[in-house]
Coordinates of C-alpha atoms (C1' of nucleotides) in Angstrom, one line a residue:
Chain R
M148 CA 9.1 -1.6 16.3
G149 CA 8.1 0.9 13.6
A150 CA 10.0 -1.0 11.0
T151 CA 7.7 -3.2 8.2
K152 CA 8.3 -6.9 8.8
T153 CA 9.3 -7.8 5.4
D154 CA 10.8 -11.1 6.0
H155 CA 7.5 -12.6 6.6
F156 CA 5.9 -12.1 3.5
S157 CA 6.6 -13.5 -0.3
E158 CA 8.9 -11.8 -2.5
E159 CA 6.1 -11.1 -4.7
Q160 CA 4.2 -9.2 -1.9
N161 CA 7.1 -7.4 -0.9
K162 CA 7.8 -6.2 -4.5
L163 CA 4.3 -5.4 -5.2
A164 CA 4.2 -3.4 -1.8
N165 CA 7.2 -1.5 -2.8
M166 CA 5.8 -0.4 -6.1
M167 CA 2.6 0.7 -4.6
K168 CA 4.1 2.6 -1.8
A169 CA 6.2 4.4 -4.3
L170 CA 3.0 5.4 -6.1
G171 CA 1.4 6.2 -2.7
H172 CA 2.1 9.9 -2.8
P173 CA 0.1 12.4 -5.0
A174 CA 3.4 14.2 -6.1
R175 CA 4.7 10.8 -7.3
I176 CA 1.5 10.1 -9.2
A177 CA 1.8 13.6 -10.7
I178 CA 5.3 12.9 -11.8
M179 CA 4.4 9.5 -13.4
E180 CA 1.6 11.0 -15.2
Y181 CA 3.6 13.8 -16.5
L182 CA 6.4 11.5 -17.8
I183 CA 3.7 9.6 -19.5
K184 CA 1.9 12.7 -21.0
V185 CA 5.4 14.3 -22.1
D186 CA 6.1 12.8 -25.6
T187 CA 9.9 12.8 -25.2
C188 CA 11.4 11.5 -22.1
I189 CA 14.2 14.2 -22.0
C190 CA 12.6 16.0 -19.1
G191 CA 14.5 19.0 -17.4
D192 CA 11.3 20.6 -16.2
I193 CA 9.7 18.3 -13.8
V194 CA 10.5 20.6 -10.9
N195 CA 8.7 23.5 -12.8
E196 CA 5.7 21.1 -13.3
L197 CA 5.2 20.6 -9.4
P198 CA 4.4 22.8 -6.4
L199 CA 7.5 21.6 -4.5
A200 CA 11.3 22.4 -3.9
Q201 CA 13.8 20.9 -6.2
P202 CA 15.3 18.7 -3.4
T203 CA 11.9 17.5 -2.6
V204 CA 11.3 16.4 -6.5
S205 CA 14.7 15.0 -6.6
Q206 CA 13.9 12.7 -3.5
H207 CA 10.6 11.7 -5.0
L208 CA 12.4 10.8 -8.3
K209 CA 14.9 8.7 -6.4
E210 CA 11.9 6.7 -4.6
L211 CA 10.2 6.1 -7.8
K212 CA 13.8 5.0 -9.2
N213 CA 14.3 2.7 -6.5
A214 CA 10.9 1.0 -6.7
G215 CA 11.8 0.2 -10.3
L216 CA 9.0 2.6 -11.9
I217 CA 11.2 4.8 -13.7
K218 CA 14.7 4.9 -15.3
G219 CA 17.1 7.6 -15.6
S220 CA 20.1 8.4 -17.5
I221 CA 22.5 11.1 -17.8
E222 CA 21.7 13.4 -21.1
G223 CA 24.4 16.2 -21.0
T224 CA 23.5 18.6 -18.3
A225 CA 20.1 17.5 -17.7
I226 CA 18.8 14.1 -16.7
C227 CA 16.4 12.0 -18.7
Y228 CA 13.8 10.2 -16.7
C229 CA 11.3 8.0 -18.3
V230 CA 8.7 5.5 -17.1
D231 CA 9.7 1.7 -17.0
K232 CA 7.0 0.3 -19.3
E233 CA 7.6 -3.3 -17.9
A234 CA 7.0 -2.3 -14.4
I235 CA 3.7 -0.7 -15.2
A236 CA 2.9 -3.6 -17.2
M237 CA 3.4 -6.1 -14.3
L238 CA 1.1 -3.9 -12.1
Q239 CA -1.4 -3.8 -14.5
R240 CA -1.3 -7.4 -15.0
Y241 CA -1.5 -8.1 -11.2
L242 CA -4.5 -5.8 -11.0
A243 CA -6.3 -7.2 -14.1
N244 CA -5.8 -10.9 -12.7
T245 CA -7.5 -9.6 -9.5
T246 CA -10.3 -8.1 -11.0
L247 CA -10.7 -11.3 -12.8
Q248 CA -10.6 -13.3 -9.7
L249 CA -13.2 -11.1 -8.1
E250 CA -15.5 -11.2 -11.1
T251 CA -16.0 -14.9 -11.1
K252 CA -17.5 -14.7 -7.6
E253 CA -21.1 -14.1 -7.2
K254 CA -21.1 -13.7 -3.7
S255 CA -20.8 -10.1 -2.3
C256 CA -22.2 -10.3 1.2
C257 CA -21.0 -6.8 2.4
Chain M
M129 CA 7.2 19.6 7.5
G130 CA 6.6 15.9 7.3
A131 CA 3.0 16.1 6.4
T132 CA 2.3 15.3 2.6
K133 CA 1.1 18.5 0.8
T134 CA -2.3 17.1 -0.7
D135 CA -3.8 20.4 -1.4
H136 CA -1.5 21.0 -4.3
F137 CA -2.8 17.9 -6.3
S138 CA -5.9 16.9 -8.0
E139 CA -8.8 15.0 -6.3
E140 CA -7.9 12.0 -8.4
Q141 CA -4.5 11.9 -7.8
N142 CA -4.9 12.2 -4.1
K143 CA -7.5 9.6 -4.0
L144 CA -5.4 7.1 -6.3
A145 CA -2.4 7.8 -4.0
N146 CA -4.4 6.9 -0.8
M147 CA -5.2 3.6 -2.3
M148 CA -1.9 2.7 -3.5
K149 CA -0.6 3.8 -0.1
A150 CA -2.9 1.6 1.5
L151 CA -1.7 -1.2 -0.8
G152 CA 2.2 -0.3 -0.1
H153 CA 2.5 -2.7 2.5
P154 CA 3.2 -6.5 2.3
A155 CA 0.7 -7.1 5.2
R156 CA -2.0 -5.3 3.5
I157 CA -1.3 -6.8 0.1
A158 CA -1.5 -10.5 1.9
I159 CA -4.7 -9.4 3.5
M160 CA -6.3 -8.4 0.3
E161 CA -4.9 -11.4 -1.2
Y162 CA -6.6 -13.5 1.5
L163 CA -9.8 -11.9 1.3
I164 CA -9.8 -12.7 -2.6
K165 CA -8.8 -16.2 -2.0
V166 CA -11.2 -17.2 0.5
D167 CA -14.7 -18.1 -1.0
T168 CA -17.0 -16.5 1.5
C169 CA -16.4 -13.2 2.9
I170 CA -17.3 -14.0 6.4
C171 CA -13.6 -14.1 7.8
G172 CA -12.7 -14.1 11.4
D173 CA -9.3 -15.7 10.9
I174 CA -7.4 -13.0 9.3
V175 CA -5.3 -12.8 12.2
N176 CA -4.2 -16.6 11.9
E177 CA -3.3 -16.1 8.4
L178 CA -0.5 -13.4 9.2
P179 CA 2.5 -13.5 11.2
L180 CA 1.3 -10.0 13.2
A181 CA -0.3 -9.6 16.3
Q182 CA -4.0 -8.9 16.4
P183 CA -4.1 -5.1 17.2
T184 CA -1.6 -4.9 14.1
V185 CA -3.8 -6.7 11.9
S186 CA -6.8 -4.6 13.3
Q187 CA -5.0 -1.5 12.2
H188 CA -4.2 -2.6 8.8
L189 CA -7.7 -3.5 8.0
K190 CA -8.7 0.1 9.3
E191 CA -6.5 1.6 6.9
L192 CA -7.8 -0.7 4.0
K193 CA -11.2 0.3 5.3
N194 CA -10.3 4.1 4.9
A195 CA -8.9 3.8 1.8
G196 CA -12.2 2.2 0.4
L197 CA -10.6 -1.1 -0.6
I198 CA -12.5 -3.2 1.7
K199 CA -15.9 -3.1 3.3
G200 CA -16.8 -4.7 6.8
S201 CA -19.8 -5.3 8.6
I202 CA -20.8 -7.0 11.9
E203 CA -21.8 -10.6 11.7
G204 CA -22.6 -11.7 15.0
T205 CA -19.6 -12.3 17.2
A206 CA -17.3 -12.1 14.0
I207 CA -16.9 -9.0 11.5
C208 CA -17.2 -9.9 7.9
Y209 CA -14.7 -8.2 5.8
C210 CA -14.7 -8.3 1.9
V211 CA -13.1 -6.5 -1.0
D212 CA -14.8 -3.6 -2.6
K213 CA -14.7 -4.8 -6.2
E214 CA -15.4 -1.2 -7.6
A215 CA -12.5 0.2 -5.9
I216 CA -10.3 -2.4 -7.4
A217 CA -11.9 -2.1 -10.7
M218 CA -11.2 1.7 -10.5
L219 CA -7.4 0.8 -9.8
Q220 CA -7.4 -1.6 -12.7
R221 CA -8.9 0.7 -15.0
Y222 CA -6.5 3.5 -14.3
L223 CA -3.7 1.1 -15.0
A224 CA -4.9 -0.3 -18.1
N225 CA -5.1 3.2 -19.4
T226 CA -1.7 4.0 -18.4
T227 CA -0.6 0.9 -20.1
L228 CA -2.4 1.8 -23.3
Q229 CA -0.8 5.3 -23.2
L230 CA 2.5 4.0 -22.9
E231 CA 2.1 1.3 -25.8
T232 CA 1.2 4.1 -28.1
K233 CA 4.7 5.6 -27.9
E234 CA 7.4 4.0 -29.7
K235 CA 10.2 6.3 -28.2
S236 CA 11.8 4.5 -25.5
C237 CA 14.9 6.5 -24.9
C238 CA 16.2 5.0 -21.6
Chain O
dT190 C1' -24.7 -13.5 35.6
dC191 C1' -20.1 -15.4 34.6
dT192 C1' -16.9 -16.5 31.1
dA193 C1' -15.2 -17.1 26.8
dT194 C1' -14.4 -15.1 22.2
dT195 C1' -13.5 -11.7 18.9
dA196 C1' -12.1 -7.4 17.2
dA197 C1' -11.4 -2.4 18.3
dT198 C1' -8.7 1.1 21.0
dC199 C1' -5.2 3.4 23.7
dG200 C1' -0.6 4.3 24.8
dT201 C1' 4.0 4.1 23.5
dA202 C1' 8.4 3.2 21.5
dA203 C1' 10.9 2.6 17.2
dT204 C1' 11.4 3.8 12.9
dA205 C1' 10.3 5.9 8.3
dT206 C1' 8.3 9.8 5.6
dT207 C1' 8.1 14.5 4.0
dG208 C1' 9.7 19.0 2.9
dC209 C1' 13.2 22.5 2.5
dA210 C1' 17.5 25.5 3.0
dA211 C1' 22.2 24.9 2.3
dT212 C1' 25.6 22.9 0.0
dA213 C1' 27.8 19.9 -3.1
dT214 C1' 28.7 17.9 -7.8
dA215 C1' 29.0 17.8 -12.4
dG216 C1' 28.5 19.2 -17.2
dT217 C1' 28.2 23.7 -20.4
dT218 C1' 29.6 27.8 -22.1
dA219 C1' 31.6 32.0 -22.3
Chain A
dT128 C1' 39.3 29.1 -15.6
dA129 C1' 34.8 31.1 -14.3
dA130 C1' 30.1 31.6 -14.3
dC131 C1' 26.0 29.3 -15.1
dT132 C1' 22.6 25.6 -15.2
dA133 C1' 20.7 21.1 -13.8
dT134 C1' 20.4 17.6 -10.6
dA135 C1' 22.0 15.3 -6.1
dT136 C1' 23.1 15.0 -1.3
dT137 C1' 23.2 16.5 3.5
dG138 C1' 21.0 17.8 7.5
dC139 C1' 17.2 18.8 10.2
dA140 C1' 12.5 19.5 11.9
dA141 C1' 7.8 18.0 11.8
dT142 C1' 4.9 14.7 11.0
dA143 C1' 3.4 9.7 10.0
dT144 C1' 3.6 4.5 10.3
dT145 C1' 4.5 0.2 12.4
dA146 C1' 4.1 -2.9 15.8
dC147 C1' 2.6 -4.7 20.0
dG148 C1' 1.2 -5.0 25.3
dA149 C1' -2.6 -3.9 27.7
dT150 C1' -7.1 -2.7 28.0
dT151 C1' -11.9 -2.3 26.3
dA152 C1' -16.5 -3.4 24.2
dA153 C1' -19.6 -6.3 22.6
dT154 C1' -21.7 -10.8 21.7
dA155 C1' -22.5 -15.7 22.4
dG156 C1' -23.2 -19.5 25.3
dA157 C1' -23.0 -22.1 30.1

DNA sequence: TCTATTAATCGTAATATTGCAATATAGTTA
DNA sequence: TAACTATATTGCAATATTACGATTAATAGA
């Protein structure tokens, strides 16, 4: 035990859960917000923005990348990270649809 | 180490991360989807819907409740769970705003 | 009261995450 | 080539999560 039983759930449920999980840490929320705030995506100063050590930040970036939320490419000596717009858009659509489904229901018994 | 450094991040970042974290598991995504699908919120059959044992489901429900994503109230012998519309709406607004910010930027260098 | 029924809690094992120091890697520049 | 800079990887300790069997608590009905 201890491992998530991913095989019992749908592809979409697992993908969504993975993205949500990646965003389920304040440091990673902060990283995303910073990447969005900064105009250019050439970012070599994410570490300076966060109250965490460099290896920790690097690990968080890796997780965001694995979840498909950011993209990174080598830019000389630094590495260029930026948000994957389509991934965010997908999340947004899912939640918008959920909200819509909820609004059409009048019953709210709790 | 091993514990998340919540105190270095903003209230909002932590709250968001908590919600996202709660949704960061396929079983909990499935629970939310089921609660939304079912017309009434009198739900005593969540366990039958999922490929997980009763204590496990109960624990997942507790986490969703702690994150403020669902509400529950005692309904005789069963317990009535339903989605907290405002919480979902909040998440939705956050992502809609994020998407908006991303759209206004032309540069997508990666 | 006895017995189902339903859901929470406890205890525990397996696994995952978080964070960092130390180190490695790779490109840049003197 | 050597020193410098930026990021990744490794290894490890502390803690959290996941899952479930066993048990408990609470209510409903015979």
